[in-house]
Structure formats: C-alpha cells, structure tokens
Short mmCIF file of C-alpha atoms in Angstrom, two decimals:
data_model
loop_
_atom_site.label_atom_id
_atom_site.label_comp_id
_atom_site.label_asym_id
_atom_site.label_seq_id
_atom_site.Cartn_x
_atom_site.Cartn_y
_atom_site.Cartn_z
CA MET A 1 0.00 0.00 0.00
CA GLU A 2 1.19 3.52 -0.79
CA VAL A 3 2.81 5.43 2.06
CA HIS A 4 1.59 9.03 2.25
CA GLU A 5 4.25 11.46 3.43
CA TYR A 6 3.41 15.00 4.51
CA GLY A 7 5.98 17.46 5.81
CA THR A 8 3.89 20.51 6.65
CA PHE A 9 0.97 21.86 8.67
CA PHE A 10 -1.98 23.87 7.39
CA ILE A 11 -1.67 27.20 9.22
CA GLY A 12 -2.68 30.66 8.04
CA GLY A 13 -4.01 29.38 4.73
CA GLU A 14 -0.68 27.84 3.73
CA PHE A 15 1.15 24.55 4.16
CA VAL A 16 4.03 25.58 6.41
CA ALA A 17 7.06 23.82 7.87
CA PRO A 18 6.72 22.41 11.40
CA ARG A 19 8.59 23.90 14.33
CA GLY A 20 9.61 20.49 15.68
CA THR A 21 11.24 17.35 14.29
CA ASP A 22 9.08 14.53 15.69
CA THR A 23 6.73 12.64 13.39
CA ILE A 24 3.55 10.58 13.61
CA THR A 25 3.54 7.23 11.80
CA VAL A 26 0.11 5.96 10.74
CA ILE A 27 -0.50 2.20 10.78
CA ASN A 28 -3.24 0.43 8.83
CA PRO A 29 -5.13 -1.63 11.45
CA SER A 30 -6.25 -4.17 8.84
CA THR A 31 -2.70 -5.01 7.72
CA GLU A 32 -0.43 -3.64 10.50
CA GLU A 33 1.60 -1.85 7.80
CA ALA A 34 2.77 1.77 7.88
CA ILE A 35 0.72 3.86 5.44
CA GLY A 36 1.67 7.43 6.30
CA ARG A 37 3.90 9.83 8.13
CA VAL A 38 3.27 13.43 9.15
CA PRO A 39 4.94 15.96 11.46
CA GLU A 40 3.88 15.95 15.10
CA GLY A 41 2.78 19.35 16.31
CA THR A 42 4.51 21.25 19.10
CA GLN A 43 3.48 24.11 21.35
CA ALA A 44 5.16 26.50 18.91
CA ASP A 45 2.99 25.16 16.08
CA VAL A 46 -0.11 25.70 18.21
CA ASP A 47 1.04 29.26 18.93
CA ALA A 48 1.32 29.90 15.19
CA ALA A 49 -2.09 28.37 14.49
CA VAL A 50 -3.84 30.36 17.23
CA THR A 51 -2.16 33.55 16.06
CA ALA A 52 -3.37 32.93 12.50
CA ALA A 53 -6.89 32.18 13.72
CA ARG A 54 -6.97 35.34 15.83
CA ARG A 55 -5.74 37.42 12.93
CA SER A 56 -8.49 36.10 10.66
CA PHE A 57 -11.13 36.61 13.34
CA ASP A 58 -10.04 40.12 14.27
CA SER A 59 -9.42 41.37 10.73
CA ALA A 60 -12.06 43.07 8.61
CA GLY A 61 -10.35 41.47 5.62
CA GLY A 62 -10.52 38.01 7.21
CA TRP A 63 -13.34 35.78 8.39
CA GLY A 64 -14.25 38.40 10.97
CA GLY A 65 -15.28 40.75 8.17
CA TYR A 66 -17.46 38.26 6.33
CA THR A 67 -21.22 38.77 6.25
CA PRO A 68 -23.52 35.83 7.03
CA GLN A 69 -24.16 35.39 3.30
CA GLN A 70 -20.44 35.33 2.56
CA ARG A 71 -19.94 32.75 5.31
CA ALA A 72 -22.74 30.64 3.86
CA ASP A 73 -21.24 30.82 0.37
CA ALA A 74 -17.85 29.76 1.72
CA LEU A 75 -19.36 26.83 3.63
CA ASN A 76 -21.12 25.66 0.48
CA ARG A 77 -17.85 25.89 -1.45
CA LEU A 78 -16.14 23.87 1.28
CA ALA A 79 -18.84 21.20 0.98
CA ASP A 80 -18.34 21.10 -2.79
CA GLU A 81 -14.57 20.69 -2.38
CA LEU A 82 -15.05 17.87 0.12
CA ASP A 83 -17.44 16.17 -2.31
CA ALA A 84 -14.73 16.33 -4.96
CA ARG A 85 -12.45 14.36 -2.60
CA GLN A 86 -14.95 11.78 -1.39
CA GLU A 87 -13.16 8.66 -2.59
CA ALA A 88 -9.79 9.77 -1.24
CA ILE A 89 -11.28 10.76 2.13
CA ALA A 90 -13.20 7.49 2.57
CA THR A 91 -10.11 5.45 1.70
CA ALA A 92 -7.92 7.49 4.04
CA VAL A 93 -10.30 7.11 6.98
CA SER A 94 -10.88 3.38 6.50
CA SER A 95 -7.18 2.66 6.13
CA GLN A 96 -6.40 4.54 9.36
CA ASN A 97 -9.09 3.56 11.88
CA GLY A 98 -10.58 0.36 10.46
CA MET A 99 -13.98 1.83 9.61
CA PRO A 100 -15.57 -0.33 6.88
CA LEU A 101 -15.36 1.45 3.55
CA ALA A 102 -19.11 1.11 3.04
CA VAL A 103 -19.66 3.10 6.25
CA ALA A 104 -16.94 5.66 5.50
CA GLY A 105 -18.44 6.26 2.07
CA LEU A 106 -21.57 7.57 3.76
CA LEU A 107 -20.74 8.94 7.20
CA GLU A 108 -17.27 10.32 6.44
CA THR A 109 -18.03 11.88 3.03
CA ASN A 110 -21.66 12.56 2.16
CA TYR A 111 -22.67 13.28 5.73
CA PRO A 112 -20.00 15.92 6.55
CA SER A 113 -20.79 17.81 3.33
CA ALA A 114 -24.46 17.80 4.24
CA VAL A 115 -23.62 19.17 7.70
CA PHE A 116 -21.66 22.07 6.20
CA ARG A 117 -24.54 22.85 3.82
CA TYR A 118 -26.98 22.72 6.74
CA TYR A 119 -24.95 25.31 8.63
CA ALA A 120 -24.61 27.41 5.50
CA ARG A 121 -28.41 27.71 5.55
CA LEU A 122 -28.44 28.52 9.26
CA ALA A 123 -25.79 31.20 8.79
CA VAL A 124 -28.23 33.32 6.81
CA THR A 125 -31.43 32.48 8.72
CA THR A 126 -30.16 33.00 12.26
CA ALA A 127 -31.17 36.27 13.94
CA TYR A 128 -28.02 37.99 15.18
CA GLU A 129 -29.79 40.91 16.83
CA GLU A 130 -33.18 41.91 18.14
CA HIS A 131 -34.82 44.93 19.73
CA ARG A 132 -36.50 44.22 23.04
CA PRO A 133 -38.79 46.65 24.89
CA GLY A 134 -37.28 47.85 28.13
CA PHE A 135 -38.74 46.47 31.37
CA LEU A 136 -38.91 49.88 33.04
CA GLY A 137 -40.32 51.66 30.00
CA ALA A 138 -37.36 54.02 29.79
CA GLY A 139 -36.04 52.66 26.51
CA ASP A 140 -35.31 49.59 24.47
CA THR A 141 -32.47 47.09 24.49
CA LEU A 142 -30.59 45.94 21.42
CA ILE A 143 -29.58 42.30 21.90
CA GLU A 144 -26.57 41.36 19.80
CA ARG A 145 -25.34 37.82 19.22
CA ARG A 146 -21.72 37.96 18.13
CA PRO A 147 -19.21 35.20 17.34
CA ILE A 148 -17.38 34.07 20.43
CA GLY A 149 -13.92 34.10 18.82
CA VAL A 150 -11.33 31.37 18.22
CA LEU A 151 -12.42 27.76 18.71
CA ALA A 152 -10.13 24.88 19.71
CA ALA A 153 -11.62 21.73 18.16
CA ILE A 154 -10.18 18.44 19.40
CA VAL A 155 -11.36 15.63 17.13
CA PRO A 156 -11.23 11.88 17.90
CA TRP A 157 -10.18 9.05 15.62
CA ASN A 158 -13.44 7.14 15.27
CA PHE A 159 -15.34 9.57 12.99
CA PRO A 160 -12.69 12.16 12.11
CA GLN A 161 -14.44 13.88 9.20
CA ALA A 162 -18.00 13.74 10.54
CA LEU A 163 -16.96 15.12 13.90
CA THR A 164 -14.80 17.79 12.29
CA ALA A 165 -17.94 18.92 10.45
CA TRP A 166 -19.94 18.85 13.71
CA LYS A 167 -17.43 21.23 15.28
CA VAL A 168 -16.28 23.39 12.39
CA GLY A 169 -19.67 23.82 10.68
CA PRO A 170 -21.48 25.74 13.43
CA ALA A 171 -18.32 27.63 14.40
CA LEU A 172 -17.74 28.98 10.90
CA ALA A 173 -21.45 29.69 10.41
CA ALA A 174 -21.41 31.79 13.58
CA GLY A 175 -18.33 33.71 12.43
CA CYS A 176 -15.67 32.01 14.56
CA THR A 177 -12.27 30.80 13.37
CA VAL A 178 -10.88 27.38 14.27
CA VAL A 179 -7.77 25.50 15.30
CA ILE A 180 -8.30 21.76 14.76
CA LYS A 181 -6.23 19.10 16.51
CA PRO A 182 -6.83 15.74 14.85
CA SER A 183 -6.10 12.51 16.70
CA PRO A 184 -2.69 10.96 15.90
CA GLU A 185 -4.48 7.85 14.63
CA THR A 186 -6.32 9.75 11.89
CA VAL A 187 -4.16 12.52 10.47
CA LEU A 188 -4.02 11.72 6.74
CA ASP A 189 -7.64 12.69 6.05
CA SER A 190 -7.04 16.03 7.80
CA TYR A 191 -4.69 17.01 4.97
CA LEU A 192 -7.46 16.34 2.47
CA PHE A 193 -9.72 18.57 4.55
CA ALA A 194 -7.03 21.26 4.53
CA GLU A 195 -6.77 21.05 0.75
CA ALA A 196 -10.56 21.44 0.50
CA ALA A 197 -10.54 24.47 2.83
CA ARG A 198 -7.82 26.13 0.80
CA ALA A 199 -9.53 25.38 -2.51
CA ALA A 200 -12.81 26.76 -1.11
CA GLY A 201 -11.13 30.14 -0.68
CA LEU A 202 -11.55 30.52 3.06
CA PRO A 203 -9.55 33.52 4.28
CA PRO A 204 -6.08 32.59 5.58
CA GLY A 205 -6.22 31.51 9.21
CA THR A 206 -9.93 30.73 9.26
CA VAL A 207 -9.19 27.00 9.58
CA ASN A 208 -5.86 25.74 10.93
CA ILE A 209 -4.86 22.12 11.53
CA VAL A 210 -2.13 20.82 13.84
CA PRO A 211 -1.95 17.02 14.31
CA ALA A 212 -0.53 16.17 17.73
CA GLY A 213 -0.86 14.06 20.84
CA GLY A 214 -2.47 14.67 24.19
CA ALA A 215 0.17 16.95 25.70
CA VAL A 216 -0.04 19.44 22.84
CA GLY A 217 -3.83 19.13 22.93
CA ALA A 218 -3.75 20.14 26.60
CA TYR A 219 -1.61 23.15 25.69
CA LEU A 220 -4.17 24.15 23.05
CA VAL A 221 -7.04 23.88 25.53
CA SER A 222 -5.33 26.26 27.97
CA HIS A 223 -3.94 28.65 25.33
CA PRO A 224 -4.73 32.29 26.16
CA GLY A 225 -5.73 32.98 22.55
CA ILE A 226 -8.57 30.42 22.62
CA ASP A 227 -12.13 31.56 23.40
CA LYS A 228 -14.01 28.24 23.37
CA VAL A 229 -13.13 24.54 23.39
CA THR A 230 -15.01 21.62 21.90
CA PHE A 231 -13.90 18.05 22.55
CA THR A 232 -15.14 14.60 21.65
CA GLY A 233 -13.46 11.67 23.36
CA SER A 234 -13.17 9.76 26.61
CA THR A 235 -14.84 10.85 29.81
CA ALA A 236 -11.50 10.84 31.65
CA VAL A 237 -9.91 13.31 29.24
CA GLY A 238 -13.13 15.31 29.09
CA ARG A 239 -13.09 15.78 32.85
CA ALA A 240 -9.52 17.10 32.67
CA ILE A 241 -10.47 19.53 29.90
CA GLY A 242 -13.55 20.62 31.81
CA GLU A 243 -11.45 21.37 34.89
CA VAL A 244 -9.10 23.58 32.89
CA CYS A 245 -11.92 25.42 31.14
CA GLY A 246 -13.77 25.88 34.42
CA ARG A 247 -10.74 27.50 36.00
CA LEU A 248 -10.33 29.76 32.95
CA LEU A 249 -14.08 30.48 32.75
CA ARG A 250 -13.80 29.31 29.14
CA PRO A 251 -16.91 27.88 27.40
CA VAL A 252 -16.53 24.21 26.55
CA THR A 253 -18.60 21.53 24.82
CA LEU A 254 -17.79 17.97 25.93
CA GLU A 255 -19.18 14.99 24.02
CA LEU A 256 -17.89 12.01 25.97
CA GLY A 257 -18.44 8.30 26.51
CA GLY A 258 -21.56 6.22 26.59
CA LYS A 259 -23.02 2.90 27.69
CA SER A 260 -26.42 3.25 26.13
CA ALA A 261 -29.33 0.87 26.55
CA ALA A 262 -31.65 -0.59 23.93
CA ILE A 263 -34.94 -1.56 25.55
CA PHE A 264 -36.71 -4.34 23.67
CA LEU A 265 -40.36 -4.23 24.72
CA ASP A 266 -42.44 -7.39 24.87
CA ASP A 267 -44.23 -6.53 21.60
CA VAL A 268 -41.03 -6.10 19.56
CA ASP A 269 -40.73 -7.52 16.05
CA LEU A 270 -37.48 -9.53 16.01
CA ASP A 271 -37.47 -10.33 12.29
CA LEU A 272 -33.94 -9.37 11.21
CA ALA A 273 -35.09 -9.05 7.61
CA ARG A 274 -37.08 -6.02 8.77
CA ILE A 275 -35.04 -4.57 11.62
CA GLY A 276 -31.55 -5.95 10.99
CA GLU A 277 -30.08 -2.92 9.24
CA ALA A 278 -31.39 -0.45 11.81
CA LEU A 279 -30.30 -2.74 14.63
CA PHE A 280 -26.79 -2.95 13.19
CA THR A 281 -26.59 0.86 13.09
CA THR A 282 -27.64 1.19 16.73
CA CYS A 283 -25.47 -1.64 18.11
CA LEU A 284 -22.42 -2.36 15.94
CA LEU A 285 -21.75 0.63 13.66
CA ASN A 286 -18.05 1.26 12.96
CA ASN A 287 -16.94 -2.00 14.60
CA GLY A 288 -18.53 -0.92 17.87
CA GLN A 289 -16.18 2.07 18.03
CA THR A 290 -19.02 4.58 18.35
CA CYS A 291 -19.88 6.46 21.54
CA PHE A 292 -23.67 6.36 21.24
CA LEU A 293 -24.11 2.65 20.48
CA THR A 294 -26.61 0.66 22.51
CA SER A 295 -24.23 -1.99 23.81
CA ARG A 296 -26.62 -2.91 26.64
CA ILE A 297 -29.57 -4.89 25.27
CA LEU A 298 -32.45 -5.00 27.76
CA ALA A 299 -34.83 -7.90 27.09
CA PRO A 300 -38.10 -8.86 28.84
CA ARG A 301 -37.84 -12.19 30.66
CA SER A 302 -40.87 -13.42 28.74
CA ARG A 303 -38.91 -13.15 25.47
CA TYR A 304 -35.33 -13.19 26.73
CA ASP A 305 -34.17 -16.23 24.76
CA GLU A 306 -35.73 -14.85 21.55
CA VAL A 307 -33.87 -11.56 21.94
CA VAL A 308 -30.59 -13.35 22.70
CA ASP A 309 -31.05 -15.50 19.60
CA ALA A 310 -31.84 -12.49 17.38
CA ILE A 311 -28.90 -10.41 18.63
CA SER A 312 -26.58 -13.41 18.35
CA ALA A 313 -27.78 -14.11 14.82
CA LEU A 314 -27.15 -10.51 13.83
CA ALA A 315 -23.65 -10.47 15.30
CA GLY A 316 -22.79 -13.87 13.89
CA SER A 317 -23.88 -12.87 10.38
CA MET A 318 -21.42 -9.96 10.13
CA THR A 319 -18.69 -10.16 7.51
CA VAL A 320 -15.38 -9.46 9.25
CA GLY A 321 -12.51 -8.32 7.07
CA ASP A 322 -10.20 -5.67 5.70
CA ALA A 323 -11.74 -2.23 6.13
CA LEU A 324 -11.06 -1.39 2.47
CA ASP A 325 -13.06 -4.39 1.22
CA PRO A 326 -16.51 -3.05 0.20
CA SER A 327 -18.16 -6.23 1.52
CA THR A 328 -16.75 -5.83 5.04
CA GLN A 329 -19.25 -5.03 7.78
CA ILE A 330 -16.93 -5.30 10.78
CA GLY A 331 -13.35 -4.12 10.44
CA PRO A 332 -10.48 -4.12 12.94
CA MET A 333 -10.01 -2.15 16.12
CA ALA A 334 -8.17 1.10 15.46
CA THR A 335 -4.98 0.17 17.34
CA ALA A 336 -3.30 -2.88 18.81
CA LYS A 337 -3.63 -1.34 22.27
CA HIS A 338 -7.35 -0.87 21.82
CA ARG A 339 -7.76 -4.46 20.56
CA ASP A 340 -6.05 -5.64 23.74
CA ARG A 341 -8.37 -3.46 25.82
CA VAL A 342 -11.49 -4.92 24.19
CA GLU A 343 -10.19 -8.44 24.67
CA GLY A 344 -9.57 -7.63 28.32
CA TYR A 345 -13.26 -6.80 28.73
CA ILE A 346 -14.26 -10.05 27.03
CA ALA A 347 -12.08 -11.95 29.51
CA GLU A 348 -13.65 -9.95 32.35
CA GLY A 349 -17.14 -10.89 31.19
CA LYS A 350 -16.29 -14.58 31.02
CA ALA A 351 -14.68 -14.49 34.45
CA ALA A 352 -17.80 -12.87 35.90
CA GLY A 353 -19.95 -15.76 34.67
CA ALA A 354 -21.62 -14.21 31.63
CA ARG A 355 -22.27 -16.60 28.75
CA ILE A 356 -20.83 -15.97 25.29
CA THR A 357 -23.35 -16.91 22.60
CA VAL A 358 -21.28 -15.86 19.60
CA GLY A 359 -17.75 -14.57 19.01
CA GLY A 360 -15.39 -14.03 21.90
CA GLY A 361 -12.09 -14.29 20.07
CA ARG A 362 -10.13 -13.25 17.00
CA PRO A 363 -11.36 -14.31 13.56
CA ALA A 364 -9.47 -17.44 12.49
CA HIS A 365 -9.16 -16.31 8.87
CA ARG A 366 -7.23 -13.14 9.72
CA SER A 367 -3.51 -13.61 10.40
CA LYS A 368 -2.85 -9.85 10.36
CA GLY A 369 -4.80 -6.93 11.74
CA TRP A 370 -6.29 -5.96 15.09
CA PHE A 371 -9.58 -7.82 14.73
CA VAL A 372 -12.10 -8.88 17.37
CA GLU A 373 -15.09 -11.04 16.49
CA PRO A 374 -18.53 -9.51 17.12
CA THR A 375 -19.32 -10.87 20.57
CA VAL A 376 -22.59 -11.28 22.47
CA PHE A 377 -22.85 -11.99 26.19
CA ALA A 378 -26.04 -13.42 27.71
CA ASP A 379 -26.96 -13.75 31.39
CA VAL A 380 -25.34 -10.40 32.16
CA ASP A 381 -25.87 -8.59 35.47
CA ASN A 382 -26.25 -4.85 34.91
CA ALA A 383 -23.89 -4.24 37.85
CA SER A 384 -21.06 -6.14 36.12
CA THR A 385 -18.04 -4.46 34.58
CA ILE A 386 -19.01 -5.26 30.99
CA ALA A 387 -22.44 -3.67 31.56
CA GLN A 388 -21.15 -0.54 33.28
CA GLU A 389 -17.91 0.40 31.51
CA GLU A 390 -17.58 1.60 27.92
CA ILE A 391 -15.86 -1.15 25.91
CA PHE A 392 -15.85 0.67 22.55
CA GLY A 393 -15.79 -2.50 20.50
CA PRO A 394 -18.18 -5.05 18.96
CA VAL A 395 -19.28 -6.47 22.31
CA LEU A 396 -22.96 -6.57 23.36
CA SER A 397 -24.48 -7.55 26.70
CA VAL A 398 -28.06 -8.87 26.97
CA ILE A 399 -29.69 -8.08 30.32
CA ALA A 400 -33.09 -9.36 31.50
CA TYR A 401 -35.81 -7.16 33.01
CA GLU A 402 -39.17 -7.87 34.64
CA ASP A 403 -41.47 -5.06 33.47
CA GLU A 404 -41.36 -1.57 31.95
CA ASP A 405 -40.46 0.11 35.24
CA ASP A 406 -37.62 -2.35 35.74
CA ALA A 407 -36.39 -1.74 32.17
CA VAL A 408 -36.29 2.03 32.73
CA ARG A 409 -34.56 1.53 36.08
CA ILE A 410 -31.83 -0.61 34.50
CA ALA A 411 -31.42 1.75 31.54
CA ASN A 412 -30.90 4.65 33.96
CA ASP A 413 -28.59 2.63 36.23
CA SER A 414 -25.47 3.86 34.46
CA ALA A 415 -22.87 6.57 34.92
CA TYR A 416 -23.52 7.55 31.30
CA GLY A 417 -26.42 9.05 29.38
CA LEU A 418 -25.66 9.64 25.70
CA GLY A 419 -27.84 7.50 23.43
CA GLY A 420 -30.52 4.84 23.61
CA ALA A 421 -33.24 3.07 21.68
CA ILE A 422 -36.68 1.59 22.29
CA TRP A 423 -37.71 -1.34 20.11
CA THR A 424 -41.46 -1.91 19.98
CA GLY A 425 -44.40 -2.60 17.74
CA ASP A 426 -46.19 0.42 19.21
CA PRO A 427 -44.32 3.69 18.45
CA GLU A 428 -46.46 5.71 20.89
CA ARG A 429 -45.60 3.28 23.67
CA GLY A 430 -41.98 3.59 22.61
CA ARG A 431 -42.09 7.38 22.85
CA SER A 432 -43.59 7.12 26.34
CA ILE A 433 -40.72 4.90 27.50
CA ALA A 434 -38.15 7.09 25.70
CA ARG A 435 -39.24 10.10 27.76
CA ARG A 436 -38.39 8.23 30.96
CA VAL A 437 -34.84 7.28 30.00
CA ARG A 438 -32.30 9.78 31.33
CA THR A 439 -30.15 10.35 28.28
CA GLY A 440 -29.32 13.12 25.84
CA THR A 441 -30.69 11.32 22.78
CA VAL A 442 -32.89 8.29 22.17
CA GLY A 443 -34.57 6.66 19.17
CA VAL A 444 -37.69 4.61 18.66
CA ASN A 445 -37.06 1.62 16.38
CA ARG A 446 -33.98 3.38 15.01
CA TYR A 447 -31.09 5.56 16.08
CA LEU A 448 -28.78 7.88 14.17
CA PRO A 449 -27.95 11.48 15.10
CA ASP A 450 -29.78 14.04 12.97
CA ALA A 451 -27.84 17.19 12.03
CA ALA A 452 -30.92 19.33 12.66
CA ALA A 453 -31.28 18.14 16.28
CA PRO A 454 -29.00 18.80 19.27
CA PHE A 455 -26.70 15.89 20.15
CA GLY A 456 -24.95 15.35 23.46
CA GLY A 457 -25.18 13.64 26.80
CA VAL A 458 -25.93 13.92 30.48
CA LYS A 459 -24.05 12.65 33.52
CA ALA A 460 -20.60 11.28 32.54
CA SER A 461 -21.47 11.55 28.85
CA GLY A 462 -20.64 15.25 28.82
CA SER A 463 -22.17 18.70 28.68
CA GLY A 464 -23.24 21.04 25.93
CA ARG A 465 -24.61 20.04 22.55
CA ASP A 466 -23.33 19.52 19.03
CA LEU A 467 -25.56 19.87 15.95
CA GLY A 468 -28.80 21.73 15.40
CA PRO A 469 -29.30 25.48 15.78
CA GLU A 470 -28.21 24.99 19.40
CA ALA A 471 -24.62 24.33 18.29
CA LEU A 472 -24.50 27.56 16.30
CA ALA A 473 -25.95 29.47 19.27
CA ALA A 474 -23.20 28.02 21.48
CA HIS A 475 -20.64 29.84 19.33
CA LEU A 476 -22.32 33.23 19.85
CA GLU A 477 -21.97 35.48 22.87
CA ILE A 478 -24.77 37.83 23.87
CA LYS A 479 -24.35 41.54 24.35
CA SER A 480 -27.04 43.96 25.52
CA ILE A 481 -26.97 47.58 24.34
CA TYR A 482 -29.43 49.83 26.17
CA VAL A 483 -30.85 52.47 23.83
#
C-alpha cells in the first residue's frame, strides 16, 4: 500500500514547515503496515495556528469581516470541495481507523458535506440581533449575538471527518475561526480537509490544523488565545479539559463516553429481515467504536431467549474483514492497544460468569490486523463491569428485566447518558418509554444522530450540545446595548 508522506501543517491558509522534528507514523489496522507519516505538532505550532486564527477573526479582511451570506457561500464551497475528494477521504479514513469502507463512504463523506450545507443555511437564517422593549419603559435594548472568537476543536479518531464537520460547521457559520487538533491515529484525512478548505477560498487563518498528541492538545485547551473549546473523546480526558476550562471560565462543549441501553419491549418484532439494518446501526456501527451505540440490550424475561437469539444471529452474520473491502461489515479495532483493551473486557465478562453466545475471540481467517469477532454476552448482570464500563468495541451484553419500570430503572442505572433506543411494535408506547430514560438522545425503532437536532449527553457523557441550531448558538456570545 502507498505510504503518504506530509511534511507541513496547514496554518494561516498555507502549508508551512513544522517547528519540531518529531513525526507521527500511521498504521493500517487491517494489515499492520505503515501507510503514512506526518509531522507531530509542538506548542510552537499551536502558537502559530492560534495567532493565525486570531488574525483572521479580528481582521475586517478576514473571516471576521465576512457577512452571514459570505460565510454561507464559503461553507457551500467547502462542501463542494469535500465532495470532490470523497473517494480519497473514505479510503484514508478506513485505512487509518478500520472503519468499513461502506460506512466511511456515507458517514465520512456525504454526511459531513451535508452538515456544512446545513450550517450554510443557518448562517443566513439566524437572527443575530433583536430589539427588546425595556422592562422599566425608559427605553429599548438591542440584543446582539456575536461570534465568540477562536475555537479549539479536538477531534477523535473514530469519525474524524463527521466530527470535524460537527465542530467546524457551526463555528464557521457563527463567524468564529478554528484551530483543529486531529487525533494521531487519523491525520491523513485532515490534509485532504485542509486542501478542500484552501480550494474553497476561506480567508487565511480561518481554519488551521495541527496534528498532535495529548500533551499538545492540553496546551491548546489552555492557550490564552482560545475563546471556546469543543472536545469529543473519553470521559477521563473530558473531565480534565472541563477542569481547565472551568478555571479559565472558558466555554466548553464535551461529548464524551456512553453505555447506552436498547430496551426491547415485549411486543417487539425480532425479524432481522425487517429490523436488521437499523439494529446494526444502533449496536455495531463502525466495529462498535461509536460512543452512542446501545451496547446494553435489555430484554423482557418473557422473550429473553428470543432476543438473545436475534442479537446473536445478527452479530454472527457480520462479515469481518479488511476495512477497504466493500463487503466488510466489521473491520479491525483502530490500534493494537485498543484491541487488547477490548479483549480484556471479554475476559472480564467470562470471568464474571456471563455466557458468550457468539464470538469471543479473534477471527481465524485473519492472520494480520487488530480484529475482534462480534461478541454477544447473555446472562449479564447490569452491575457487572461489561455492563457498566464503555468497551468501545463489537461487544454486546443482553440483560433481562421484569417489566417496563424495571427496564427504565436498568437503563438509567449507568454513569452515562448519551444514546438509547426503544424497540417496539407500538411507536407511541416507545415514545412514552423514551421520555423516561435519562439520556441526551434516544430513538424509537432506530437511532442515528440528525444534524438538525442537538446531540450530546448527560451525567458522565458530557455537557453542551453539538448539531442543530443549538450548536450555532453556542458559538455566539450575547451583548445587551441599552438604547
């Protein structure tokens, strides 16, 4: 496979030489071969990127001087440029993090472009000021909503392009400029994004990209030139970022981990020919490396064995293989370390007495790559480690419940609250149950975040919201002018 070598960073609208000498080597998780090498960012590179972003934000000739219509036009051009690079982006993502190409071709190409076009529309329909009658009758107040400034966007490796769009789209629509720190595992696609931003004609410094590890990311979070931080990743790192931003009184959006529940009601249709595709999306999308997945399957005792059989059949039917093979449904874990972590949880589940109905090991036909078979545990206690901790792999736990109240209790008995799903033959009944589950998002007979709706979690799943008009509003600060 071709090795992609990059020797620069995208800062100030140009590809510039790095300040340091260290590099990041990218490994294909399907083959364990090196496929790319890029510079690793330093604090000096972050300083340069923040300076460029501030210059663009503060300058009348930069992004700060753009009207909402000009911002919308630029976002649409960016979407067009990303569309022109769809095949290259999908291949880059799949070869870096193991996402099946069929998934990357939708969620890492078409979807991000659609998000940018959505925010282009919001840029010109959002009200940035209003006149409000004064409470005391002495005059009116002019309420202005102005861009908050320079955004630090820290993007994870599991959906690098989609989550870049989630963060950059509303920020640019609001009039902010951005410094993006991609994860070291997925840096090659960020160069394609940089090429698209440059080709779209964004003013220099509007978007800046510095690939780096956690230490440099921490420096970016605390940088005095940053006005807001947005982070998607683990709860542990999110807590650390939240502590820093709290001390600095810096706005922050944290989209963190999850251990979501899928409640199968006693009237559920378990025919995989009808629900299989939607069930796959809610439980196993991207090899289980998705924060909102419903990895806890709650089944009524009256139909417990049927649910176990259906979930096991779904998991056992998955085609496991090279992420770049269009027929692959489950690819590898993103790194060897993460594969070991997932296997550790499988061992923990077995030791605790849970019963594996399918999977549990490495696929016999794969001699290379960091693969884990789709695995289903039955007879799982919701208090067990595999039911309480985020595994972030293709591992599902089926937990029995007695009645609806018990199902809701178990669903809410978690440190997390990000996603969820209700499976039922009665959608109204499903909506009633959905309202009782303490989580930021939930679906009835389906689940996939909608760009027009706010996305985020409660409890240890984070704070703040991505997507929807709410995300654009989070990048605006409010100023009252008494007139």
